[in-house]
Amino acid sequence: MAAVDFPSSQHFIDGEWVAARDGGTLDIVDPATQKVITKVALSGGADVDDAVAAARRASPGWAATNPSERGALIRRWADLILADVEALAAVEARDVGKPLSGGRTNIYIAHDIVNYFAGAADKLTGVTLPTRSPDYLGYTVPEPYGVCAVVIPWNVPAVLMAANVAPALAAGNTVVLKPSEIAPLTPFALVELARRAGFPPGVLNVVAGGPEAGAALTSHPGVDHISFVGSTATGRAIMTAAAQNLVPVKLELGGKSPNVLFADADLDTAIEAVVASITENAGQNCYAGSRLLVEASVHDEVVERVAAAMAAIRTGPWDADLDMGPLVSAAQFARVSGFLQDAPREGARLVTGGAPTGDGWFVQPTVYDRVDAGMRVAREEVFGPVLAVQSFRDTAEATELMNATDFGLLACIWTNDVSRALRLAKDVRSGQVAVNQFHDAGVIGFPFNMQKDSGFSRGGGYGALREYTQEKGVAIRLLVR
């Protein structure tokens, strides 16, 4: 990790690595061994005050910077990320517990996002509006909010940092980022590369801490915009706090995404994707394919094949670079274990898995069949490698099951019938739809949209830059001289 090294027991405020004001530190633990990797500063309210003040001081100058210059600086950051992919991948993989190849994929995605918004920085424009006579002129100007608070979880920190910080900076905002206290190492490594790229002091600040730091940041009167990625319950709490300061909020919350598999689909391709969608990062993704809806005529075959593929998944520590790593923490292990206990009691049939395995916070890839829509495993976000299977008889029932959840993040439809796919894509209440693939592979600038309890956001997509700007309208009456 030497190429992206940063000081231990510190955080990054106003262009410098500094200790917490009270000297507090936070142990960062390897999920595979449960041993301490390193320490970072444990940020508190006073540290958040310092970070917001630094961002506030830097805000006017950064907003006034030529957007092409902002874009060039962001691109230098992207170039440094690309140059250190392997070192960054190891940091991400070890900190979160995912295989090294998964960490590498995340860093490449993060690089592409940062690079995308580097190019977008000087493409942000307003509009000229029509007028009722030639004596008037009307136009709009997009302007940065000022200081943006960004709070991200632990599951894909590199990607989530890039998807929120890069557009905020490109639009001319300054940022205070609070990564999860469980996995803050990649954000710290990335901000060190931003420092080397030449970002002015205060433009990008990173503080690590628990609920105290998060509450201090999202309720801070010096913050002009909040972006939060995490649980629906915490998202509601943040909206409540933001209301006190009338601050706009962007929320990316939970999911309960279905893979909807029709009998005419390419089963070989679909089954491989279904298994990957729930085992990648040990199922710890908001868009994980945690529900499998299967047409009744192929139900038995699909369940048998999915179960065999899940049972063959190899688990191990990040540096073994197998198929799946552990859950990220003791708390997450306890949460997933609770679902494993409740599902059989509620009547679901265990097909494979269903238990802890090995050292560390590992659980077996698990499949439950005969799942009813009222069961916890069908309704709630597990955030683990646990797949709930339901069957349907026709397109109408498939649509009903797709929408039988409070969440609306992603729906994946597997069929060779184009009309059926388009009809389902229209009828499903979901921010994103994928057909014959899982998620958005191959689409540049695809919006990370969501509906219902999954939140409201266009994070990382073609429209993300607009979320970090406020529009000013200008109307002029042209005088006769």
Tab-separated table of C-alpha atoms in Angstrom:
chain	number	residue	atom	x	y	z
A	1	MET	CA	0.000	0.000	0.000
A	2	ALA	CA	3.053	2.271	0.029
A	3	ALA	CA	1.995	4.223	-3.072
A	4	VAL	CA	-1.227	5.418	-1.406
A	5	ASP	CA	-0.033	5.531	2.186
A	6	PHE	CA	-1.426	8.123	4.601
A	7	PRO	CA	-0.772	8.821	8.284
A	8	SER	CA	-2.475	6.577	10.825
A	9	SER	CA	-4.666	7.951	13.634
A	10	GLN	CA	-5.488	11.109	11.653
A	11	HIS	CA	-8.111	12.557	9.364
A	12	PHE	CA	-7.949	15.128	6.524
A	13	ILE	CA	-9.079	18.707	7.160
A	14	ASP	CA	-8.153	21.927	5.336
A	15	GLY	CA	-5.520	20.243	3.182
A	16	GLU	CA	-3.659	18.578	6.054
A	17	TRP	CA	-3.574	15.297	7.945
A	18	VAL	CA	-4.380	16.096	11.575
A	19	ALA	CA	-5.314	14.208	14.721
A	20	ALA	CA	-8.763	14.450	16.299
A	21	ARG	CA	-9.050	17.399	18.665
A	22	ASP	CA	-9.463	15.081	21.657
A	23	GLY	CA	-6.844	12.615	20.388
A	24	GLY	CA	-9.397	9.846	19.928
A	25	THR	CA	-8.702	6.991	17.526
A	26	LEU	CA	-10.750	4.277	15.895
A	27	ASP	CA	-9.622	0.684	15.298
A	28	ILE	CA	-10.146	-0.590	11.753
A	29	VAL	CA	-10.661	-4.362	11.673
A	30	ASP	CA	-10.072	-6.982	8.967
A	31	PRO	CA	-13.424	-8.836	8.681
A	32	ALA	CA	-11.733	-12.099	7.720
A	33	THR	CA	-9.458	-12.257	10.780
A	34	GLN	CA	-11.180	-9.852	13.204
A	35	LYS	CA	-7.747	-8.319	13.820
A	36	VAL	CA	-6.939	-4.595	13.828
A	37	ILE	CA	-5.445	-3.338	10.537
A	38	THR	CA	-4.705	0.242	11.563
A	39	LYS	CA	-6.204	3.239	13.334
A	40	VAL	CA	-7.786	6.442	12.085
A	41	ALA	CA	-8.833	9.572	13.927
A	42	LEU	CA	-12.178	9.284	15.712
A	43	SER	CA	-13.890	12.484	14.631
A	44	GLY	CA	-16.263	14.278	16.954
A	45	GLY	CA	-18.391	17.391	16.802
A	46	ALA	CA	-15.422	19.758	17.146
A	47	ASP	CA	-13.632	18.059	14.255
A	48	VAL	CA	-16.738	18.350	12.095
A	49	ASP	CA	-16.875	22.063	12.957
A	50	ASP	CA	-13.275	22.412	11.757
A	51	ALA	CA	-13.975	20.556	8.520
A	52	VAL	CA	-17.115	22.563	7.711
A	53	ALA	CA	-15.301	25.820	8.496
A	54	ALA	CA	-12.468	24.833	6.149
A	55	ALA	CA	-14.937	23.961	3.392
A	56	ARG	CA	-16.744	27.247	3.974
A	57	ARG	CA	-13.520	29.250	3.626
A	58	ALA	CA	-12.589	27.429	0.419
A	59	SER	CA	-16.051	27.657	-1.126
A	60	PRO	CA	-15.965	31.106	-2.800
A	61	GLY	CA	-12.612	30.519	-4.457
A	62	TRP	CA	-13.476	27.038	-5.684
A	63	ALA	CA	-16.856	28.179	-7.062
A	64	ALA	CA	-15.118	31.032	-8.907
A	65	THR	CA	-12.489	28.741	-10.415
A	66	ASN	CA	-12.743	28.338	-14.171
A	67	PRO	CA	-14.777	25.122	-14.639
A	68	SER	CA	-12.240	23.856	-17.181
A	69	GLU	CA	-9.560	24.221	-14.506
A	70	ARG	CA	-11.759	22.387	-12.017
A	71	GLY	CA	-12.201	19.638	-14.569
A	72	ALA	CA	-8.457	19.422	-15.241
A	73	LEU	CA	-7.759	19.081	-11.525
A	74	ILE	CA	-10.383	16.360	-11.140
A	75	ARG	CA	-8.847	14.563	-14.129
A	76	ARG	CA	-5.418	14.664	-12.477
A	77	TRP	CA	-7.064	12.994	-9.498
A	78	ALA	CA	-8.542	10.349	-11.811
A	79	ASP	CA	-5.138	9.733	-13.376
A	80	LEU	CA	-3.565	9.165	-9.961
A	81	ILE	CA	-6.325	6.713	-9.074
A	82	LEU	CA	-5.696	4.766	-12.268
A	83	ALA	CA	-1.964	4.699	-11.623
A	84	ASP	CA	-2.524	3.125	-8.181
A	85	VAL	CA	-5.328	0.665	-8.960
A	86	GLU	CA	-3.632	-2.360	-7.418
A	87	ALA	CA	-2.669	-0.633	-4.174
A	88	LEU	CA	-6.129	0.908	-3.811
A	89	ALA	CA	-7.794	-2.425	-4.616
A	90	ALA	CA	-5.913	-4.080	-1.774
A	91	VAL	CA	-6.997	-1.340	0.640
A	92	GLU	CA	-10.656	-1.636	-0.362
A	93	ALA	CA	-10.686	-5.443	-0.394
A	94	ARG	CA	-9.072	-5.873	3.000
A	95	ASP	CA	-11.072	-3.149	4.708
A	96	VAL	CA	-14.467	-4.372	3.456
A	97	GLY	CA	-13.588	-8.079	3.304
A	98	LYS	CA	-14.285	-8.617	-0.394
A	99	PRO	CA	-12.011	-10.589	-2.740
A	100	LEU	CA	-9.122	-8.635	-4.281
A	101	SER	CA	-10.712	-8.855	-7.734
A	102	GLY	CA	-13.837	-7.195	-6.328
A	103	GLY	CA	-11.751	-4.403	-4.854
A	104	ARG	CA	-10.029	-3.940	-8.203
A	105	THR	CA	-13.371	-3.693	-10.011
A	106	ASN	CA	-14.556	-1.046	-7.542
A	107	ILE	CA	-11.446	1.076	-8.068
A	108	TYR	CA	-11.805	0.927	-11.849
A	109	ILE	CA	-15.442	1.986	-11.525
A	110	ALA	CA	-14.475	4.822	-9.167
A	111	HIS	CA	-11.825	5.990	-11.633
A	112	ASP	CA	-14.322	5.989	-14.498
A	113	ILE	CA	-16.818	8.023	-12.452
A	114	VAL	CA	-14.228	10.625	-11.447
A	115	ASN	CA	-12.982	10.830	-15.028
A	116	TYR	CA	-16.555	11.229	-16.320
A	117	PHE	CA	-17.234	14.218	-14.103
A	118	ALA	CA	-13.862	15.741	-14.891
A	119	GLY	CA	-15.120	16.013	-18.459
A	120	ALA	CA	-18.527	17.264	-17.350
A	121	ALA	CA	-17.248	20.162	-15.219
A	122	ASP	CA	-17.288	22.699	-18.065
A	123	LYS	CA	-20.407	21.294	-19.757
A	124	LEU	CA	-22.832	22.521	-17.112
A	125	THR	CA	-25.041	25.140	-18.735
A	126	GLY	CA	-28.249	27.062	-18.175
A	127	VAL	CA	-30.986	27.702	-20.715
A	128	THR	CA	-32.261	30.728	-22.628
A	129	LEU	CA	-36.033	31.037	-22.296
A	130	PRO	CA	-38.551	32.302	-24.884
A	131	THR	CA	-40.098	35.732	-24.249
A	132	ARG	CA	-43.380	37.383	-25.130
A	133	SER	CA	-41.642	40.193	-27.026
A	134	PRO	CA	-38.113	41.069	-28.187
A	135	ASP	CA	-37.914	43.615	-25.360
A	136	TYR	CA	-37.226	40.873	-22.821
A	137	LEU	CA	-34.463	38.369	-22.153
A	138	GLY	CA	-34.729	35.373	-19.850
A	139	TYR	CA	-32.108	32.818	-18.929
A	140	THR	CA	-31.033	30.502	-16.119
A	141	VAL	CA	-27.698	29.970	-14.404
A	142	PRO	CA	-26.738	26.780	-12.515
A	143	GLU	CA	-24.826	27.623	-9.339
A	144	PRO	CA	-23.167	25.432	-6.702
A	145	TYR	CA	-24.849	25.126	-3.317
A	146	GLY	CA	-21.664	25.821	-1.362
A	147	VAL	CA	-20.644	23.267	1.273
A	148	CYS	CA	-21.876	19.726	0.615
A	149	ALA	CA	-21.970	17.069	3.327
A	150	VAL	CA	-21.513	13.547	1.949
A	151	VAL	CA	-22.130	10.515	4.190
A	152	ILE	CA	-21.454	7.063	2.724
A	153	PRO	CA	-21.610	3.465	4.051
A	154	TRP	CA	-18.962	0.778	4.149
A	155	ASN	CA	-19.926	-1.620	1.361
A	156	VAL	CA	-18.406	0.025	-1.752
A	157	PRO	CA	-16.621	3.095	-0.370
A	158	ALA	CA	-14.503	3.879	-3.452
A	159	VAL	CA	-17.488	3.857	-5.806
A	160	LEU	CA	-19.768	5.802	-3.480
A	161	MET	CA	-17.127	8.415	-2.731
A	162	ALA	CA	-16.528	8.942	-6.451
A	163	ALA	CA	-20.232	8.994	-7.334
A	164	ASN	CA	-21.006	11.739	-4.813
A	165	VAL	CA	-17.809	13.735	-4.354
A	166	ALA	CA	-16.792	14.013	-8.030
A	167	PRO	CA	-20.018	15.667	-9.280
A	168	ALA	CA	-20.174	17.921	-6.218
A	169	LEU	CA	-16.636	19.168	-6.859
A	170	ALA	CA	-17.163	19.448	-10.611
A	171	ALA	CA	-20.209	21.665	-10.020
A	172	GLY	CA	-18.117	24.026	-7.862
A	173	ASN	CA	-19.043	22.877	-4.355
A	174	THR	CA	-16.660	22.092	-1.525
A	175	VAL	CA	-17.151	18.822	0.362
A	176	VAL	CA	-16.971	17.328	3.825
A	177	LEU	CA	-17.083	13.556	3.475
A	178	LYS	CA	-17.833	11.181	6.337
A	179	PRO	CA	-17.195	7.573	5.371
A	180	SER	CA	-18.378	4.735	7.562
A	181	GLU	CA	-16.337	4.146	10.684
A	182	ILE	CA	-16.294	0.465	9.678
A	183	ALA	CA	-14.440	0.944	6.371
A	184	PRO	CA	-12.901	4.414	5.918
A	185	LEU	CA	-9.501	3.425	4.530
A	186	THR	CA	-10.199	3.740	0.794
A	187	PRO	CA	-11.720	7.236	1.174
A	188	PHE	CA	-8.614	8.281	3.127
A	189	ALA	CA	-6.356	6.816	0.427
A	190	LEU	CA	-8.375	8.616	-2.260
A	191	VAL	CA	-8.255	11.970	-0.484
A	192	GLU	CA	-4.484	11.589	-0.168
A	193	LEU	CA	-4.362	11.237	-3.959
A	194	ALA	CA	-6.601	14.307	-4.276
A	195	ARG	CA	-4.089	16.206	-2.113
A	196	ARG	CA	-1.283	15.116	-4.429
A	197	ALA	CA	-3.350	16.150	-7.447
A	198	GLY	CA	-3.322	19.701	-6.100
A	199	PHE	CA	-6.790	20.399	-4.738
A	200	PRO	CA	-6.738	23.648	-2.739
A	201	PRO	CA	-6.992	23.323	1.061
A	202	GLY	CA	-10.546	22.947	2.309
A	203	VAL	CA	-12.068	21.885	-1.007
A	204	LEU	CA	-12.250	18.222	0.037
A	205	ASN	CA	-12.209	17.174	3.695
A	206	VAL	CA	-12.645	13.656	5.128
A	207	VAL	CA	-13.577	12.904	8.740
A	208	ALA	CA	-14.240	9.454	10.185
A	209	GLY	CA	-16.463	8.745	13.124
A	210	GLY	CA	-19.630	7.078	14.271
A	211	PRO	CA	-23.155	8.403	14.824
A	212	GLU	CA	-21.900	11.475	16.708
A	213	ALA	CA	-19.887	12.714	13.742
A	214	GLY	CA	-22.667	11.853	11.303
A	215	ALA	CA	-25.280	13.720	13.327
A	216	ALA	CA	-22.967	16.711	13.793
A	217	LEU	CA	-22.353	16.930	10.041
A	218	THR	CA	-25.913	16.435	8.786
A	219	SER	CA	-27.358	18.928	11.273
A	220	HIS	CA	-24.568	21.508	10.875
A	221	PRO	CA	-25.799	25.038	10.088
A	222	GLY	CA	-22.753	25.573	7.843
A	223	VAL	CA	-23.813	22.813	5.431
A	224	ASP	CA	-25.785	23.785	2.306
A	225	HIS	CA	-26.583	20.334	0.858
A	226	ILE	CA	-26.593	16.766	2.191
A	227	SER	CA	-25.985	13.565	0.267
A	228	PHE	CA	-26.571	10.369	2.220
A	229	VAL	CA	-26.169	6.726	1.215
A	230	GLY	CA	-27.316	4.127	3.730
A	231	SER	CA	-30.319	2.628	5.451
A	232	THR	CA	-33.868	3.881	5.031
A	233	ALA	CA	-34.234	4.423	8.792
A	234	THR	CA	-31.143	6.629	8.952
A	235	GLY	CA	-32.249	8.455	5.813
A	236	ARG	CA	-35.481	9.446	7.516
A	237	ALA	CA	-33.536	10.718	10.531
A	238	ILE	CA	-31.276	12.793	8.284
A	239	MET	CA	-34.250	14.337	6.506
A	240	THR	CA	-35.649	15.324	9.886
A	241	ALA	CA	-32.360	16.947	10.885
A	242	ALA	CA	-32.019	18.705	7.521
A	243	ALA	CA	-35.504	20.174	7.882
A	244	GLN	CA	-34.334	22.254	10.825
A	245	ASN	CA	-31.885	24.099	8.546
A	246	LEU	CA	-33.999	23.852	5.362
A	247	VAL	CA	-31.167	22.038	3.602
A	248	PRO	CA	-31.858	19.973	0.443
A	249	VAL	CA	-31.171	16.261	0.801
A	250	LYS	CA	-30.211	13.574	-1.701
A	251	LEU	CA	-30.883	10.023	-0.456
A	252	GLU	CA	-29.706	6.635	-1.742
A	253	LEU	CA	-31.260	4.059	0.566
A	254	GLY	CA	-32.092	0.357	0.652
A	255	GLY	CA	-33.291	-2.147	-1.903
A	256	LYS	CA	-34.948	-5.521	-2.349
A	257	SER	CA	-34.219	-6.055	-6.013
A	258	PRO	CA	-35.836	-8.908	-7.972
A	259	ASN	CA	-34.461	-10.994	-10.784
A	260	VAL	CA	-37.594	-11.935	-12.738
A	261	LEU	CA	-36.920	-15.090	-14.726
A	262	PHE	CA	-39.282	-16.257	-17.466
A	263	ALA	CA	-39.197	-19.719	-18.996
A	264	ASP	CA	-38.083	-18.398	-22.403
A	265	ALA	CA	-34.945	-16.734	-20.993
A	266	ASP	CA	-31.388	-17.924	-21.584
A	267	LEU	CA	-31.193	-19.882	-18.329
A	268	ASP	CA	-27.429	-20.419	-18.455
A	269	THR	CA	-26.731	-16.680	-18.604
A	270	ALA	CA	-29.500	-15.774	-16.180
A	271	ILE	CA	-28.581	-18.262	-13.465
A	272	GLU	CA	-24.933	-17.198	-13.499
A	273	ALA	CA	-26.011	-13.556	-13.124
A	274	VAL	CA	-28.548	-14.348	-10.393
A	275	VAL	CA	-25.887	-16.052	-8.280
A	276	ALA	CA	-23.381	-13.251	-8.850
A	277	SER	CA	-25.985	-10.615	-7.978
A	278	ILE	CA	-26.459	-11.990	-4.443
A	279	THR	CA	-22.918	-13.215	-3.673
A	280	GLU	CA	-20.879	-10.260	-4.958
A	281	ASN	CA	-19.570	-8.471	-1.860
A	282	ALA	CA	-21.356	-11.172	0.172
A	283	GLY	CA	-24.681	-9.647	-0.824
A	284	GLN	CA	-23.818	-6.373	0.906
A	285	ASN	CA	-25.111	-4.100	-1.855
A	286	CYS	CA	-28.238	-1.968	-1.890
A	287	TYR	CA	-29.092	-3.279	-5.366
A	288	ALA	CA	-28.259	-6.946	-4.609
A	289	GLY	CA	-30.555	-9.403	-6.380
A	290	SER	CA	-32.028	-10.697	-3.141
A	291	ARG	CA	-35.338	-11.885	-4.659
A	292	LEU	CA	-35.650	-14.457	-7.430
A	293	LEU	CA	-39.061	-14.609	-9.097
A	294	VAL	CA	-39.297	-17.673	-11.370
A	295	GLU	CA	-41.962	-18.743	-13.829
A	296	ALA	CA	-43.596	-21.885	-12.403
A	297	SER	CA	-42.836	-24.113	-15.393
A	298	VAL	CA	-39.061	-23.822	-14.843
A	299	HIS	CA	-39.116	-23.240	-11.087
A	300	ASP	CA	-37.769	-26.607	-9.972
A	301	GLU	CA	-34.961	-26.649	-12.543
A	302	VAL	CA	-33.896	-23.086	-11.770
A	303	VAL	CA	-33.904	-23.570	-7.995
A	304	GLU	CA	-31.845	-26.749	-8.308
A	305	ARG	CA	-29.272	-25.086	-10.568
A	306	VAL	CA	-29.066	-21.892	-8.517
A	307	ALA	CA	-28.612	-23.901	-5.319
A	308	ALA	CA	-25.814	-25.960	-6.877
A	309	ALA	CA	-24.040	-22.807	-8.051
A	310	MET	CA	-24.446	-21.151	-4.642
A	311	ALA	CA	-23.080	-24.243	-2.860
A	312	ALA	CA	-20.019	-24.115	-5.126
A	313	ILE	CA	-19.132	-20.532	-4.154
A	314	ARG	CA	-15.670	-20.432	-2.560
A	315	THR	CA	-15.276	-18.185	0.470
A	316	GLY	CA	-12.101	-16.822	1.990
A	317	PRO	CA	-10.113	-13.715	2.983
A	318	TRP	CA	-9.506	-10.866	0.559
A	319	ASP	CA	-5.997	-11.925	-0.459
A	320	ALA	CA	-7.097	-15.471	-1.346
A	321	ASP	CA	-9.166	-13.771	-4.082
A	322	LEU	CA	-11.883	-16.412	-4.158
A	323	ASP	CA	-15.566	-15.890	-4.965
A	324	MET	CA	-16.874	-14.328	-1.748
A	325	GLY	CA	-15.532	-12.851	1.448
A	326	PRO	CA	-16.982	-12.427	4.943
A	327	LEU	CA	-19.592	-10.001	6.183
A	328	VAL	CA	-18.050	-6.712	7.183
A	329	SER	CA	-18.605	-6.643	10.958
A	330	ALA	CA	-19.935	-8.420	14.022
A	331	ALA	CA	-23.095	-6.323	13.862
A	332	GLN	CA	-23.725	-7.274	10.240
A	333	PHE	CA	-23.009	-10.923	11.020
A	334	ALA	CA	-25.592	-10.811	13.827
A	335	ARG	CA	-28.161	-9.155	11.560
A	336	VAL	CA	-27.809	-11.732	8.783
A	337	SER	CA	-27.792	-14.585	11.318
A	338	GLY	CA	-31.149	-13.321	12.580
A	339	PHE	CA	-32.654	-13.713	9.106
A	340	LEU	CA	-31.181	-17.216	8.837
A	341	GLN	CA	-32.964	-18.142	12.067
A	342	ASP	CA	-36.276	-16.472	11.224
A	343	ALA	CA	-36.801	-17.675	7.646
A	344	PRO	CA	-37.318	-21.395	8.466
A	345	ARG	CA	-39.494	-20.503	11.462
A	346	GLU	CA	-41.745	-18.473	9.145
A	347	GLY	CA	-42.099	-21.419	6.764
A	348	ALA	CA	-39.443	-20.880	4.092
A	349	ARG	CA	-37.726	-24.029	2.825
A	350	LEU	CA	-33.932	-23.998	3.163
A	351	VAL	CA	-32.392	-25.281	-0.077
A	352	THR	CA	-28.707	-24.642	0.604
A	353	GLY	CA	-26.545	-22.760	3.101
A	354	GLY	CA	-28.171	-21.160	6.106
A	355	ALA	CA	-25.268	-21.184	8.579
A	356	PRO	CA	-21.989	-19.490	9.515
A	357	THR	CA	-18.822	-21.004	8.080
A	358	GLY	CA	-15.097	-20.798	8.863
A	359	ASP	CA	-13.316	-18.141	10.886
A	360	GLY	CA	-14.198	-14.476	10.746
A	361	TRP	CA	-17.687	-13.211	9.912
A	362	PHE	CA	-18.403	-15.697	7.115
A	363	VAL	CA	-21.833	-17.092	6.275
A	364	GLN	CA	-22.757	-19.656	3.653
A	365	PRO	CA	-24.439	-18.493	0.445
A	366	THR	CA	-28.075	-19.314	1.192
A	367	VAL	CA	-31.208	-20.058	-0.827
A	368	TYR	CA	-34.748	-20.175	0.600
A	369	ASP	CA	-37.620	-21.463	-1.534
A	370	ARG	CA	-41.388	-21.307	-0.992
A	371	VAL	CA	-41.052	-17.791	0.297
A	372	ASP	CA	-44.244	-15.896	1.009
A	373	ALA	CA	-44.502	-12.143	0.385
A	374	GLY	CA	-45.183	-11.560	4.082
A	375	MET	CA	-41.965	-13.149	5.324
A	376	ARG	CA	-39.116	-10.950	6.600
A	377	VAL	CA	-36.709	-12.469	4.104
A	378	ALA	CA	-39.002	-11.312	1.268
A	379	ARG	CA	-39.756	-7.843	2.660
A	380	GLU	CA	-36.649	-6.580	4.453
A	381	GLU	CA	-33.165	-5.825	3.220
A	382	VAL	CA	-30.895	-8.598	4.513
A	383	PHE	CA	-27.595	-7.186	3.203
A	384	GLY	CA	-26.092	-10.654	3.048
A	385	PRO	CA	-25.800	-13.608	0.611
A	386	VAL	CA	-29.396	-14.741	1.171
A	387	LEU	CA	-31.711	-15.375	-1.787
A	388	ALA	CA	-35.517	-15.599	-1.452
A	389	VAL	CA	-37.292	-17.546	-4.227
A	390	GLN	CA	-40.923	-17.096	-5.268
A	391	SER	CA	-42.753	-18.476	-8.312
A	392	PHE	CA	-45.333	-16.914	-10.638
A	393	ARG	CA	-47.688	-18.189	-13.336
A	394	ASP	CA	-47.961	-15.267	-15.760
A	395	THR	CA	-46.826	-11.714	-16.493
A	396	ALA	CA	-49.539	-10.148	-14.360
A	397	GLU	CA	-48.485	-12.132	-11.285
A	398	ALA	CA	-44.819	-11.391	-11.988
A	399	THR	CA	-45.613	-7.673	-12.027
A	400	GLU	CA	-47.534	-7.949	-8.768
A	401	LEU	CA	-44.647	-9.751	-7.054
A	402	MET	CA	-42.056	-7.300	-8.416
A	403	ASN	CA	-43.945	-4.426	-6.862
A	404	ALA	CA	-44.760	-6.209	-3.574
A	405	THR	CA	-42.034	-4.397	-1.648
A	406	ASP	CA	-41.527	-1.011	-0.036
A	407	PHE	CA	-38.324	-0.570	-2.043
A	408	GLY	CA	-37.900	0.532	-5.664
A	409	LEU	CA	-34.249	0.461	-6.675
A	410	LEU	CA	-33.586	-2.125	-9.405
A	411	ALA	CA	-35.574	-4.769	-11.270
A	412	CYS	CA	-33.922	-7.270	-13.635
A	413	ILE	CA	-36.071	-8.957	-16.272
A	414	TRP	CA	-34.939	-12.102	-18.059
A	415	THR	CA	-36.935	-12.947	-21.204
A	416	ASN	CA	-36.574	-13.244	-24.980
A	417	ASP	CA	-39.956	-11.560	-25.487
A	418	VAL	CA	-39.272	-7.886	-26.224
A	419	SER	CA	-42.894	-6.818	-25.777
A	420	ARG	CA	-43.075	-8.513	-22.376
A	421	ALA	CA	-39.819	-6.886	-21.282
A	422	LEU	CA	-40.992	-3.410	-22.312
A	423	ARG	CA	-44.376	-3.900	-20.636
A	424	LEU	CA	-42.757	-4.978	-17.366
A	425	ALA	CA	-40.226	-2.150	-17.541
A	426	LYS	CA	-43.136	0.286	-17.742
A	427	ASP	CA	-45.209	-1.308	-14.989
A	428	VAL	CA	-42.563	-1.955	-12.341
A	429	ARG	CA	-42.128	0.736	-9.684
A	430	SER	CA	-38.364	0.917	-9.762
A	431	GLY	CA	-35.797	3.601	-10.470
A	432	GLN	CA	-33.742	1.258	-12.629
A	433	VAL	CA	-34.605	-1.638	-14.920
A	434	ALA	CA	-32.199	-4.071	-16.566
A	435	VAL	CA	-33.199	-6.568	-19.252
A	436	ASN	CA	-31.220	-9.775	-19.788
A	437	GLN	CA	-28.416	-8.501	-17.580
A	438	PHE	CA	-27.906	-7.576	-13.974
A	439	HIS	CA	-27.662	-3.831	-13.438
A	440	ASP	CA	-26.307	-1.452	-16.079
A	441	ALA	CA	-23.280	-3.088	-17.690
A	442	GLY	CA	-22.206	-1.335	-20.876
A	443	VAL	CA	-24.147	1.928	-20.394
A	444	ILE	CA	-22.082	5.074	-19.812
A	445	GLY	CA	-23.626	7.670	-17.502
A	446	PHE	CA	-26.445	5.322	-16.417
A	447	PRO	CA	-28.454	7.070	-13.666
A	448	PHE	CA	-28.588	5.442	-10.234
A	449	ASN	CA	-32.263	6.300	-9.836
A	450	MET	CA	-34.632	5.018	-7.183
A	451	GLN	CA	-38.249	5.179	-6.056
A	452	LYS	CA	-40.354	4.490	-2.957
A	453	ASP	CA	-38.368	3.728	0.231
A	454	SER	CA	-35.168	3.396	-1.781
A	455	GLY	CA	-34.870	7.182	-1.796
A	456	PHE	CA	-34.443	9.831	-4.487
A	457	SER	CA	-31.203	10.349	-6.343
A	458	ARG	CA	-29.470	10.330	-9.715
A	459	GLY	CA	-26.114	9.487	-8.164
A	460	GLY	CA	-23.214	8.894	-10.525
A	461	GLY	CA	-25.315	9.235	-13.701
A	462	TYR	CA	-25.568	11.722	-16.529
A	463	GLY	CA	-27.794	14.042	-14.477
A	464	ALA	CA	-25.855	13.892	-11.207
A	465	LEU	CA	-24.157	17.242	-11.744
A	466	ARG	CA	-27.551	18.959	-11.620
A	467	GLU	CA	-28.243	17.540	-8.163
A	468	TYR	CA	-25.338	19.562	-6.817
A	469	THR	CA	-26.484	22.875	-8.294
A	470	GLN	CA	-29.309	25.300	-7.684
A	471	GLU	CA	-30.838	27.134	-10.606
A	472	LYS	CA	-31.048	30.922	-10.695
A	473	GLY	CA	-33.507	32.524	-13.112
A	474	VAL	CA	-32.710	35.935	-14.616
A	475	ALA	CA	-35.338	38.122	-16.373
A	476	ILE	CA	-34.274	41.378	-18.080
A	477	ARG	CA	-36.314	44.093	-19.709
A	478	LEU	CA	-34.257	45.662	-22.487
A	479	LEU	CA	-34.490	49.456	-22.372
A	480	VAL	CA	-34.673	51.618	-25.480
A	481	ARG	CA	-31.731	54.025	-25.686
